[in-house]
Coordinates of C-alpha atoms and ligand atoms in Angstrom, one line a residue:
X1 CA -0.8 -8.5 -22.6
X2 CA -1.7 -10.4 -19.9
X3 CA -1.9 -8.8 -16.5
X4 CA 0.8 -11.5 -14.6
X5 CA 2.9 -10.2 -18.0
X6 CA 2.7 -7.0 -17.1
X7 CA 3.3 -7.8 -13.1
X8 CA 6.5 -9.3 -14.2
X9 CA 7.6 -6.4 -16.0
X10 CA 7.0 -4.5 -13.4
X11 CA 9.1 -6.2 -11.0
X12 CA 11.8 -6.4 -13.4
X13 CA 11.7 -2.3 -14.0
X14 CA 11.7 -2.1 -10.4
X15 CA 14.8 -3.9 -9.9
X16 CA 16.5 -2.8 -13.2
X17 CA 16.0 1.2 -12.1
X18 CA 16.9 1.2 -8.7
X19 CA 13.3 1.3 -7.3
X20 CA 13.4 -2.3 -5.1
X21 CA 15.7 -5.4 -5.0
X22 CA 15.5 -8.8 -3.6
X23 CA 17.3 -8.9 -0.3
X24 CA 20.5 -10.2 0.3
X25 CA 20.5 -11.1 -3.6
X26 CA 24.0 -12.2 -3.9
X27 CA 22.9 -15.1 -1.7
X28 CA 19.9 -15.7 -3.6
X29 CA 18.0 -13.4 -1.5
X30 CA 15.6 -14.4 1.5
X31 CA 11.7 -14.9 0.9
X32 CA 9.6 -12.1 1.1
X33 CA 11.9 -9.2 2.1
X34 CA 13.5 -6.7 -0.2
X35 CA 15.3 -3.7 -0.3
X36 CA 14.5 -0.2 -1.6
X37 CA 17.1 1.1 -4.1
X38 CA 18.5 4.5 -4.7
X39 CA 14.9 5.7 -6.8
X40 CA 12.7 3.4 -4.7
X41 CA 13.8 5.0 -1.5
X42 CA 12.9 8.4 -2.4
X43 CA 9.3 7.2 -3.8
X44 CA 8.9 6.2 -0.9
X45 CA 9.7 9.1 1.6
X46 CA 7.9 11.1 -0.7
X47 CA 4.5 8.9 0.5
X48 CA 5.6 8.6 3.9
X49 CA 5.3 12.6 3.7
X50 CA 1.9 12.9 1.7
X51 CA 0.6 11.0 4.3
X52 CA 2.5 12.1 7.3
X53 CA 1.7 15.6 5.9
X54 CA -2.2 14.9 5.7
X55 CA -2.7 13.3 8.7
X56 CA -0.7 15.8 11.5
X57 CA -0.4 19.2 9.7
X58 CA -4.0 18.8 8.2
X59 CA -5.6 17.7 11.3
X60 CA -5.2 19.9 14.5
X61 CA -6.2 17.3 16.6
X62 CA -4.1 14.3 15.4
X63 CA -0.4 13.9 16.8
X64 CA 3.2 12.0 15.7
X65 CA 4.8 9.6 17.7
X66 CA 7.9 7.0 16.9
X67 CA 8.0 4.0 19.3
X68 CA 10.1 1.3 19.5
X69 CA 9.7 -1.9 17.9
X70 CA 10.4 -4.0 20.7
X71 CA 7.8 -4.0 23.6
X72 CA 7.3 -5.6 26.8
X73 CA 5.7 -8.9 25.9
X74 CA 2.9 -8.5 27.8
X75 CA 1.5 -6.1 25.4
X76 CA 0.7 -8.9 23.0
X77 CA -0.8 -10.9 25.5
X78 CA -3.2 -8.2 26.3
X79 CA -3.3 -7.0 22.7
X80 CA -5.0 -11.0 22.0
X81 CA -2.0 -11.1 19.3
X82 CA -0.2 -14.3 21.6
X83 CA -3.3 -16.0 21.7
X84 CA -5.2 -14.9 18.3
X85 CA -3.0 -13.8 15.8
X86 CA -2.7 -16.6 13.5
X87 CA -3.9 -18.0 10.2
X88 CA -5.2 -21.5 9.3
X89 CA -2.5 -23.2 7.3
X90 CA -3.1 -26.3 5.5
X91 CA -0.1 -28.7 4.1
X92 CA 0.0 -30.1 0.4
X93 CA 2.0 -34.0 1.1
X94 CA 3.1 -34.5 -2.3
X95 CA 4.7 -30.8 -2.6
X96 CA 5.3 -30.1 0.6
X97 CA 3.9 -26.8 0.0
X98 CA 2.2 -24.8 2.6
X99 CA -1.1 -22.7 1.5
X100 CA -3.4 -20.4 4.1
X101 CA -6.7 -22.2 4.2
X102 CA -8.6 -19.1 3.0
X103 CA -6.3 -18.0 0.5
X104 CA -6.9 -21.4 -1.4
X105 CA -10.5 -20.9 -1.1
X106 CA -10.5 -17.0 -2.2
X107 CA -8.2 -17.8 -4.9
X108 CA -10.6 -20.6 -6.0
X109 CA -13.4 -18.1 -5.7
X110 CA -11.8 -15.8 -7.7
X111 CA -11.9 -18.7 -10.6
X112 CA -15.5 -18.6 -10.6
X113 CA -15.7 -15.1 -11.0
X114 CA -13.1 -14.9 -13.3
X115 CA -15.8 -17.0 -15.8
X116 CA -18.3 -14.7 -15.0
X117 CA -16.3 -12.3 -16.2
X118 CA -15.3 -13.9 -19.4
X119 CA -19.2 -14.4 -19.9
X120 CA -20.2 -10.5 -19.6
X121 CA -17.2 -9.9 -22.2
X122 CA -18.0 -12.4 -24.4
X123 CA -22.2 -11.0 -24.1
X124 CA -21.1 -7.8 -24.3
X125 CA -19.2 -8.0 -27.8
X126 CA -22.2 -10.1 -29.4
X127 CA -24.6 -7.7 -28.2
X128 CA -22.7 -4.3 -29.3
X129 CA -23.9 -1.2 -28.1
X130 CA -27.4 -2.3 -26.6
X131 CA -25.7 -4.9 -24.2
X132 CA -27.2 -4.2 -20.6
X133 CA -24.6 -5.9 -18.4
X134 CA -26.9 -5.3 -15.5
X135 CA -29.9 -7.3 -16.9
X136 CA -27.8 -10.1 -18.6
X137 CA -26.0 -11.1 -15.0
X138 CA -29.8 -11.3 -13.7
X139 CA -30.9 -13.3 -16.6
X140 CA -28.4 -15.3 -17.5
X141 CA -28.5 -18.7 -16.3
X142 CA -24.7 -19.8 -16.5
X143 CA -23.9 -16.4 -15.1
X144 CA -26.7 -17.0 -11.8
X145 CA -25.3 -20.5 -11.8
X146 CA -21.7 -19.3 -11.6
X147 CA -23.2 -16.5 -8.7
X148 CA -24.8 -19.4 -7.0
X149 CA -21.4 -21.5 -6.6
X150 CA -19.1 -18.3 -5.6
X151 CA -21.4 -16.8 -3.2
X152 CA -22.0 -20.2 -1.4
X153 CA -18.2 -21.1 -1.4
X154 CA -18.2 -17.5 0.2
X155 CA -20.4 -18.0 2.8
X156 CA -19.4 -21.4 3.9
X157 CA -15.7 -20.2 4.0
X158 CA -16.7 -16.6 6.2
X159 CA -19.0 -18.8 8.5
X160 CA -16.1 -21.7 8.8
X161 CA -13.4 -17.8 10.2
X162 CA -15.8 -16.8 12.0
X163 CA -16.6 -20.2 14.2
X164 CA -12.7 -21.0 13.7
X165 CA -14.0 -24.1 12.0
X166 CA -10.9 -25.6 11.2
X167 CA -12.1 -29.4 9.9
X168 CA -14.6 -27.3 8.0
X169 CA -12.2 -25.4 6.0
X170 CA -10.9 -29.1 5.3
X171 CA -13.8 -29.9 4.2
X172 CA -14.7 -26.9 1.5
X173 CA -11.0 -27.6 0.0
X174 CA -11.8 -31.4 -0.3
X175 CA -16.1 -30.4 -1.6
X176 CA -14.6 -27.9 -4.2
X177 CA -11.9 -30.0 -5.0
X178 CA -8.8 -27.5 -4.9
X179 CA -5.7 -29.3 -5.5
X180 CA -1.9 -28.0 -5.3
X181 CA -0.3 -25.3 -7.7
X182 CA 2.5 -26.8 -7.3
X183 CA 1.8 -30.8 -7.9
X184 CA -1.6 -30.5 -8.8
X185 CA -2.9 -33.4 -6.6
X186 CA -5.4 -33.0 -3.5
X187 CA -3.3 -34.9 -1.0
X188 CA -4.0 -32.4 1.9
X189 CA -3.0 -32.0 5.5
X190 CA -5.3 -31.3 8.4
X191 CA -5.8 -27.3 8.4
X192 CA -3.9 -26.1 11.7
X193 CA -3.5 -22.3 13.5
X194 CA 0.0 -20.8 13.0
X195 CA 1.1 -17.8 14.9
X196 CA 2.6 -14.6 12.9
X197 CA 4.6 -12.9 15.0
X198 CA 8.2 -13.5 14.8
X199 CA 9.9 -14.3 18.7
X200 CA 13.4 -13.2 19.6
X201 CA 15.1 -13.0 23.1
X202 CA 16.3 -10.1 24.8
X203 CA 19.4 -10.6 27.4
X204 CA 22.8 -12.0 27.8
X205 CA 22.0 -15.2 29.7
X206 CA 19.9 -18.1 28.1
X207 CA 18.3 -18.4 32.2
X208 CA 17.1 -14.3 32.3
X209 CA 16.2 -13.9 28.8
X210 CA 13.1 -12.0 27.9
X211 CA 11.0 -13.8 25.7
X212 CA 10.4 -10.8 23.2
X213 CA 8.2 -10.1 19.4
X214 CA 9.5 -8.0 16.3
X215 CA 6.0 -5.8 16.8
X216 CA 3.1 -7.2 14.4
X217 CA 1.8 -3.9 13.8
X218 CA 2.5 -0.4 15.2
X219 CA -0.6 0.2 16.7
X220 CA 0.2 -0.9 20.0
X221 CA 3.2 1.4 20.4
X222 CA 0.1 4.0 20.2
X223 CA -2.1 2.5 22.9
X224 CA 0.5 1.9 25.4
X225 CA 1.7 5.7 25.0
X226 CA -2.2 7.1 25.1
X227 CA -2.1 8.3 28.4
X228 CA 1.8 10.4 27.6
X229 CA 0.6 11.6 24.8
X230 CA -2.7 12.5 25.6
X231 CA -1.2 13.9 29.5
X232 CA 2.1 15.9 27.9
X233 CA 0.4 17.1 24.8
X234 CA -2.8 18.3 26.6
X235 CA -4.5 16.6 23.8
X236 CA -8.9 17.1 24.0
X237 CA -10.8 13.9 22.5
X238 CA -11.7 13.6 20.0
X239 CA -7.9 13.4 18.8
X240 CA -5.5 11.3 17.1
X241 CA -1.5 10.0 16.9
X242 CA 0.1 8.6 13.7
X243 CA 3.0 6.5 13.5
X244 CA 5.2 5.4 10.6
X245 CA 7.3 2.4 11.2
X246 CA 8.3 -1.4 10.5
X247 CA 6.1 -4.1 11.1
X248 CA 7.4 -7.9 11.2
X249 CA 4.6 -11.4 10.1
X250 CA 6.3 -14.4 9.8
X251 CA 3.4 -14.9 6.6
X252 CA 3.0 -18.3 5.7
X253 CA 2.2 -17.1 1.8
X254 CA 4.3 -14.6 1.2
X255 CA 3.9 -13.5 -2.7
X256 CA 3.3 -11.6 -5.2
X257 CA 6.2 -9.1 -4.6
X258 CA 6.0 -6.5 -2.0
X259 CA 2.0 -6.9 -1.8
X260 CA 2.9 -9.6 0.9
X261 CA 6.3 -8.9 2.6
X262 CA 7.8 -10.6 6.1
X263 CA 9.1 -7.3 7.1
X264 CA 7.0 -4.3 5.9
X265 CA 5.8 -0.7 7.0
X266 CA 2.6 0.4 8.1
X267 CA 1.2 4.1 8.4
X268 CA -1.5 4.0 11.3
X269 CA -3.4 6.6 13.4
X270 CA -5.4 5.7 16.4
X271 CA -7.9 8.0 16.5
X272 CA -9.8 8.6 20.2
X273 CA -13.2 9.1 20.6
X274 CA -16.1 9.2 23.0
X275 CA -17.9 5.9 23.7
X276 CA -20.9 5.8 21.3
X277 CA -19.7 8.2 18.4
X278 CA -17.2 6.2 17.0
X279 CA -19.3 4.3 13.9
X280 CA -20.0 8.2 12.8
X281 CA -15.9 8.5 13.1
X282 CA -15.4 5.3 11.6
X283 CA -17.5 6.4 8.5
X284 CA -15.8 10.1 8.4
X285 CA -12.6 8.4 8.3
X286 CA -13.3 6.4 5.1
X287 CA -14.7 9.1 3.2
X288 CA -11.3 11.3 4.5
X289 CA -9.0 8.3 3.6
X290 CA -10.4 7.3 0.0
X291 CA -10.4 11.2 -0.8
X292 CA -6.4 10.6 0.2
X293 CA -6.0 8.3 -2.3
X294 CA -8.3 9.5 -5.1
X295 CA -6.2 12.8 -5.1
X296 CA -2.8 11.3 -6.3
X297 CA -5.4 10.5 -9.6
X298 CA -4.0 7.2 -10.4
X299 CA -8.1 6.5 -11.3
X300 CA -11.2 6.5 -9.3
X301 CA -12.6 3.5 -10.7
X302 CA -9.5 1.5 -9.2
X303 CA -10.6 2.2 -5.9
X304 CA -13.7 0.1 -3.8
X305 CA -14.6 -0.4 -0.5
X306 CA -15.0 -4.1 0.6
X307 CA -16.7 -4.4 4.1
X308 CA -15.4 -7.5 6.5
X309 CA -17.8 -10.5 6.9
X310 CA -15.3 -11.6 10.1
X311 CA -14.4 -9.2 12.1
X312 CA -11.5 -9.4 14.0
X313 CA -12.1 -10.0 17.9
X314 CA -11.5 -6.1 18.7
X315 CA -13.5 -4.2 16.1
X316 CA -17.2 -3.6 16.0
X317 CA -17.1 -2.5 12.1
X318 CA -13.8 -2.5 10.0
X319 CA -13.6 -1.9 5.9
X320 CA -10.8 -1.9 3.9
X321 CA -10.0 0.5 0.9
X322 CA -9.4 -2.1 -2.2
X323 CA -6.6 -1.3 -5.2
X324 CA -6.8 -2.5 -8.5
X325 CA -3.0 -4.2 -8.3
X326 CA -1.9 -6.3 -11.8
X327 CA -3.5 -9.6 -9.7
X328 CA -6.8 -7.8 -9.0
X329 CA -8.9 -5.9 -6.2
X330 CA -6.8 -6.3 -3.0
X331 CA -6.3 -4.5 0.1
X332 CA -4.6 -1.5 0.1
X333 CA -6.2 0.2 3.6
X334 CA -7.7 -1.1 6.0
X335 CA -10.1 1.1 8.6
X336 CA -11.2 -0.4 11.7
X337 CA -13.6 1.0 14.7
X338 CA -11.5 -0.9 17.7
X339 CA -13.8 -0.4 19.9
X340 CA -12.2 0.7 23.8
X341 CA -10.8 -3.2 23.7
X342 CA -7.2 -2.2 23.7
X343 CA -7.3 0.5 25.8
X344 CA -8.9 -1.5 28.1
X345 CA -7.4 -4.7 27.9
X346 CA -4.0 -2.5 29.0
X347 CA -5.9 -0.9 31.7
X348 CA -6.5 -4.5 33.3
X349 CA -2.8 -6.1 32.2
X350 CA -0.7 -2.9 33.2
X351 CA -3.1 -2.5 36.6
X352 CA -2.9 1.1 35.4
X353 CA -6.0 3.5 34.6
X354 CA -6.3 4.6 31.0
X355 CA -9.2 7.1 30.9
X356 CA -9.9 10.3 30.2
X357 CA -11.8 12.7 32.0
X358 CA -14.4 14.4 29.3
X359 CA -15.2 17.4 31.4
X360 CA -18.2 18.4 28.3
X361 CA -19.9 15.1 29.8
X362 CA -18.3 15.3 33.1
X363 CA -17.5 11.5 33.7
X364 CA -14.6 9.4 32.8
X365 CA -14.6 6.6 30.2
X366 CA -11.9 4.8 28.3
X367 CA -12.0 6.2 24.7
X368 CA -13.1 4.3 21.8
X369 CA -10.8 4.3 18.6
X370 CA -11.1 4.6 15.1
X371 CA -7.8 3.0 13.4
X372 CA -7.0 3.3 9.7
X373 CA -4.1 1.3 8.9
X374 CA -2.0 1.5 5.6
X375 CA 0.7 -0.6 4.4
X376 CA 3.8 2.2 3.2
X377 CA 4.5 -1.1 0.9
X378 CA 1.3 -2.0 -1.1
X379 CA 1.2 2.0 -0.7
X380 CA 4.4 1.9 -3.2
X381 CA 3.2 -1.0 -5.2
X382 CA -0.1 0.8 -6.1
X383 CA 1.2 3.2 -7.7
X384 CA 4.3 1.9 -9.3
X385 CA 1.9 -0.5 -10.9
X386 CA -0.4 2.2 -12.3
X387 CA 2.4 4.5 -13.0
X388 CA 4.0 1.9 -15.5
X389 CA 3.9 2.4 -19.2
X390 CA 4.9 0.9 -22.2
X391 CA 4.4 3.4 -25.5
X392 CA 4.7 3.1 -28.9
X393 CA 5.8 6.0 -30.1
X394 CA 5.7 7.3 -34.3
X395 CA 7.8 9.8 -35.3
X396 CA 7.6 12.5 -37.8
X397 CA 9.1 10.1 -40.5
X398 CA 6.9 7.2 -39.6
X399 CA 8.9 5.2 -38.0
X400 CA 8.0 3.7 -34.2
X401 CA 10.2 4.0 -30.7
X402 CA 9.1 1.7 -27.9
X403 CA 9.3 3.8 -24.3
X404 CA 8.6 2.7 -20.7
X405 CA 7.3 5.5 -18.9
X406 CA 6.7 6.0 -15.5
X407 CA 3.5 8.1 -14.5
X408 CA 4.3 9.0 -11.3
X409 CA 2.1 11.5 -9.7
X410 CA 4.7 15.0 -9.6
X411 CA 4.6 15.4 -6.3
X412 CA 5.9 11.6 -5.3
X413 CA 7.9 11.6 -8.1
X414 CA 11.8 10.1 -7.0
X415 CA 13.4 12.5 -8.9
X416 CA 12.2 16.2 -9.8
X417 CA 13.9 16.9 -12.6
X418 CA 17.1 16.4 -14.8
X419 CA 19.1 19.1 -16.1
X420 CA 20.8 17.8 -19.4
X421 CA 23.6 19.6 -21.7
X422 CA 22.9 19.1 -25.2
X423 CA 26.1 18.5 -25.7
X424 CA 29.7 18.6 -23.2
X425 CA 31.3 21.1 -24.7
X426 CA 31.0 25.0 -25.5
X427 CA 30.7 25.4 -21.5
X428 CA 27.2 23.5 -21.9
X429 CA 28.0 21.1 -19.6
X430 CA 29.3 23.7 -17.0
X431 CA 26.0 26.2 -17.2
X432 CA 23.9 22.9 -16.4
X433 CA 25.7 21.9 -13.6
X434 CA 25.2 25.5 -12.0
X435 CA 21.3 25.2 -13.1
X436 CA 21.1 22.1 -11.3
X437 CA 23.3 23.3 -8.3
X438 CA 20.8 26.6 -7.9
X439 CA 18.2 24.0 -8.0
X440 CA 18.7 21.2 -5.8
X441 CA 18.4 23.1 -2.4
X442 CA 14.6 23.1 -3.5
X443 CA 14.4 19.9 -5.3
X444 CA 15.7 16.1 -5.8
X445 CA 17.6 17.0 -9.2
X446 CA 19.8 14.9 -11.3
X447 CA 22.3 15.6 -14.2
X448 CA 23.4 13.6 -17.1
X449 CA 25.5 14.0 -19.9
X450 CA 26.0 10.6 -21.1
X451 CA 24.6 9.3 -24.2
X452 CA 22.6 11.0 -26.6
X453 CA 19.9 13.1 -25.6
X454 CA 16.8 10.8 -26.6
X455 CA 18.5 8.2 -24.2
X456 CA 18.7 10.7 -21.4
X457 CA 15.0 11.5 -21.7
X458 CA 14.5 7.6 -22.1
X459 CA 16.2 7.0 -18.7
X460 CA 14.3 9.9 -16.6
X461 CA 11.2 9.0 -18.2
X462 CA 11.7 5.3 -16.9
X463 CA 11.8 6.7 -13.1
X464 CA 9.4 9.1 -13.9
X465 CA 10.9 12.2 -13.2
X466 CA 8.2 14.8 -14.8
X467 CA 10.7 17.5 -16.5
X468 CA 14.0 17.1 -18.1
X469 CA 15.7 20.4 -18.2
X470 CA 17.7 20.8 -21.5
X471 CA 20.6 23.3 -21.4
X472 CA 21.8 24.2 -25.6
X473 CA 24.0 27.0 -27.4
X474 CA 21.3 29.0 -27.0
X475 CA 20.7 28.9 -23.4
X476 CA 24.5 30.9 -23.7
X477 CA 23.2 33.5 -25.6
X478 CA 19.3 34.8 -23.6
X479 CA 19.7 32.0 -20.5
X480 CA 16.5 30.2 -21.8
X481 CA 16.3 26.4 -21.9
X482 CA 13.6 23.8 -22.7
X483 CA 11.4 22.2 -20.7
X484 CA 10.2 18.7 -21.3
X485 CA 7.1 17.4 -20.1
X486 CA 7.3 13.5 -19.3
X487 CA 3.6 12.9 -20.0
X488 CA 3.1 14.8 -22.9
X489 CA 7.0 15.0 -24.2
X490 CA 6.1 18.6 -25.7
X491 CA 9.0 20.9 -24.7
X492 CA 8.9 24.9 -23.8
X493 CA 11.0 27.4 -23.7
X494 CA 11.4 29.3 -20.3
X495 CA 13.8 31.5 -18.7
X496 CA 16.3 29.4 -16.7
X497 CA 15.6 32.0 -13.7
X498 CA 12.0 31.0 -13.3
X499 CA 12.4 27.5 -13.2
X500 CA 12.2 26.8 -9.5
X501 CA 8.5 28.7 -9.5
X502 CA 7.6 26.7 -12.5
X503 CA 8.4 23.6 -11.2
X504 CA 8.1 24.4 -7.6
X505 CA 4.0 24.5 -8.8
X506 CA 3.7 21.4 -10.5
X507 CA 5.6 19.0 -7.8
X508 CA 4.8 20.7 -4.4
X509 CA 3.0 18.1 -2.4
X510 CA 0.6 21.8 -1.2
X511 CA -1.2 20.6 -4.1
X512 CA -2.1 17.2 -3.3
X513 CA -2.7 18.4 0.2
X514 CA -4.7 21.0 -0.8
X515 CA -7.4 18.9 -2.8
X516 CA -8.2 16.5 0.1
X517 CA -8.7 19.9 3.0
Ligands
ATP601 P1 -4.1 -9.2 4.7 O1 -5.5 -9.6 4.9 O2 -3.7 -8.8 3.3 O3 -3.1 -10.2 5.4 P2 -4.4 -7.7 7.1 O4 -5.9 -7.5 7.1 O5 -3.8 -8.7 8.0 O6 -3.9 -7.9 5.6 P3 -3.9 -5.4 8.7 O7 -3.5 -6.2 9.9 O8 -5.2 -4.7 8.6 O9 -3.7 -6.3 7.4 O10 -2.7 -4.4 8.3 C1 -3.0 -3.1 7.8 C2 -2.3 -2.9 6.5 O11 -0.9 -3.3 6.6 C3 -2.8 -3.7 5.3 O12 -3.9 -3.0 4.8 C4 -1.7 -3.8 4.4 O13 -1.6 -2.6 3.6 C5 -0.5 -3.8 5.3 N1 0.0 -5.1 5.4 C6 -0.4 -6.1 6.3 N2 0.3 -7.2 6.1 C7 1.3 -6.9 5.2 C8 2.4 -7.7 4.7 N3 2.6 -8.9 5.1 N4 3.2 -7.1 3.8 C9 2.9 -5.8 3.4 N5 1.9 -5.1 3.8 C10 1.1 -5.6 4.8

């Protein structure tokens, strides 16, 4: 199946079970912002506490905070994010359609790579097992043509960001002639700078209102409370704070479901350290992070690091941890050494000294940060993407059974388990209901007695919960019931009084945690 097939899919399990839907949908919804239903919601708590969890109970030395949204607004002036957070949007005039610059150029990159692609796999199944991929893309000479193209696009477009080259980003969508999605002509705009941040006003009267932003990242709540954090928690550099909380971009192409949302939440920690040490930070905090993600086990090989060609104007090195999503390598992470520029550019807004006093080196310096920066979103859509499943399934008679299934790692799963009477009556119904009431003080647990059973295990196995608790006549007789396994579907018998150790094991995020110490 295709993979924008399968993307579709996804979004249309994600709406029909409860895990995300279009906001405002009675009114035909409003672009780019959507809600988390009753399955999606606790997916995603259950990340927010992996990561919560790994960051300020693994980590001595890194710290929670919860700041506010609004800030004074000269926080984005100093930040640079009044002046220099925009993106270069260009206009199509026959559409009316409105395309970042650099996404039309990446996109069109992506093209000739895409043939490249389709090349190897072609090579590949004439040349069987004795194809070298390594040695063909060397030799090849379509393949080093299509190379050539891609990585001069590439280059033209990083050097036209970087010089903020706006005519020549004109110019490589007019040279490479990119025309419209929409109406397929070239009949472009000038490319202008658009600001992100979304403005709002703060007071009663229209004379003494404050100019204010929905915050364009949470980072800044950090900086501005270094020094109360640092001061009240008698915090040593090198250490850290993390904060989990909403971010606002007023994105000018906002697609591809909740990969690029106008509204959103970010996971960040600021980590401070001593000027000079902070690129061997900066690469301990990669290694720490992709370990983070590698754990849940959704697939190594889905991971990469891509390093920035442009850095933004307050990092000396910045990376970004890359997902396989249903549209391809994207960003899932990014990990940034900031530099002291923040810091310091508070220090000379706010009039107020930010430094600490590192009495190993006995002098005062304003600290250098590492950031690593995670979207709670794109989190959720990595792994509902690789979680979802379609099986055919033959039974013992031959005959085939379609199910969607969703492998969600245990310990995110929304819901734990379901505990399910075979059938109501003959006090089944009652004995399951005090199974699952013993068991819900320790775990999200749902029961069902609706339908037939097969339906029951179709249902839990399209929100992924990992066991299905089955409660039958002879559960009455030695309080044993079965256990079914979502992945596997092979069932065991167990006593009903061990189940909370039993499953306690298998979904307790000390697991996860444990592998990434
Ligand atoms: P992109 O290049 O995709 O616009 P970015 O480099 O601007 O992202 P950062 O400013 O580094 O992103 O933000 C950190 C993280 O926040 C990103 O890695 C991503 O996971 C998340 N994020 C950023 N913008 C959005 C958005 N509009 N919707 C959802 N998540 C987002």
């Amino acid at each position: 199946m295709a993979s924008e097939d399968v993307f579709k899919k996804i979004i249309a399990h994600c709406k029909e079970y409860g895990f995300i839907f279009p906001s405002s949908e009675i009114y035909d919804g409003l672009g780019a912002v959507y809600d988390y239903g009753q399955t999606g919601v606790e997916l995603k708590n259950n990340i927010k506490k992996y990561w919560w969890d790994s960051m300020v109970l693994l980590h001595d030395n890194v710290t929670g905070i919860d700041s506010a949204i609004f800030m004074h607004p000269t926080v984005w002036k100093a930040s640079g994010h009044v002046d220099a957070f925009n993106d270069p949007l260009i206009d199509n005039k026959d559409s009316k359609k409105r395309y970042r610059a650099d996404v039309l150029i990446e996109d069109h990159i992506q093209k000739i790579e895409d043939k490249i692609a389709r090349e190897v796999e072609k090579a590949a199944g004439r040349f069987g097992e004795s194809f070298d991929e390594a040695m063909f893309c060397r030799t090849n000479t379509r393949v080093l043509e299509y190379r050539q193209q891609a990585d001069a696009v590439r280059s033209r477009m990083n050097a036209a960001l970087n010089g903020d080259d706006l005519e020549e980003l004109r110019r490589i969508i007019v040279d490479c002639e990119i025309a419209c999605p929409i109406s397929g002509t070239r009949n472009w705009t000038e490319v202008r700078q658009f600001n992100l941040m979304f403005a709002t006003e703060m007071g009663s009267t229209a004379d003494g209102a404050l100019k204010v932003y929905l915050r364009p990242e949470t980072a800044q709540g950090i900086f501005v409370n270094y020094l109360n954090v640092q001061k009240t928690g008698r915090m040593k550099i090198p250490f850290g704070i993390a904060q989990i909380g909403k971010a606002f971009r007023n994105e000018i192409v906002a697609r591809q479901f909740i990969f690029r949302m106008r509204e959103f939440e970010q996971m960040e920690m600021q980590f401070f350290v001593p000027p000079g040490t902070e690129l061997e930070w900066y690469e301990k905090w990669k290694e720490m992070r992709m370990k983070w993600h590698k754990a849940l086990g959704l697939g190594d090989d889905r991971y990469r690091f891509h390093k920035h060609a442009k850095l933004a104007h307050y990092a000396n090195a910045a990376s970004d941890i890359e997902f396989e999503f249903p549209f391809g390598f994207k960003e899932l992470e990014g990990i940034h050494s900031r530099t002291d520029f923040d810091l310091s550019q508070h220090q000379k807004y706010s009039g107020k000294k930010i430094q600490y006093f590192d009495p190993e080196r006995n002098e005062s310096y304003v600290p250098y940060v590492i950031e690593t920066s995670i979207g709670l979103d794109r989190m959720f859509l990595s792994i509902v993407s690789s979680a979802y499943t379609e099986e055919t399934l033959t039974r013992e008679d031959g005959s085939t059974d379609e199910r969607i299934v969703m492998r969600i790692p245990p310990a995110l799963a929304p819901v734990k388990l379901a505990v399910l009477p075979l059938v109501r009556k003959d006090g089944l119904a009652e004995k399951a209901v005090e199974i699952k009431n013993r068991l819900k003080f320790d775990f999200n647990c749902q029961y069902d007695e609706k339908d037939s059973i097969g339906k029951r295990y179709r249902r839990q196995d399209a929100i992924g919960t990992p066991y299905c608790i089955t409660v039958d006549h002879r559960t009455m007789e030695d309080d044993t019931v079965t256990v079914r396994y979502r992945d596997s579907m092979e069932q065991e018998r167990v006593p009903a009084g061990g189940l909370s150790e039993i499953i306690s094991e298998k979904v307790s995020l000390k697991g996860l945690l444990e592998k990434i110490r």
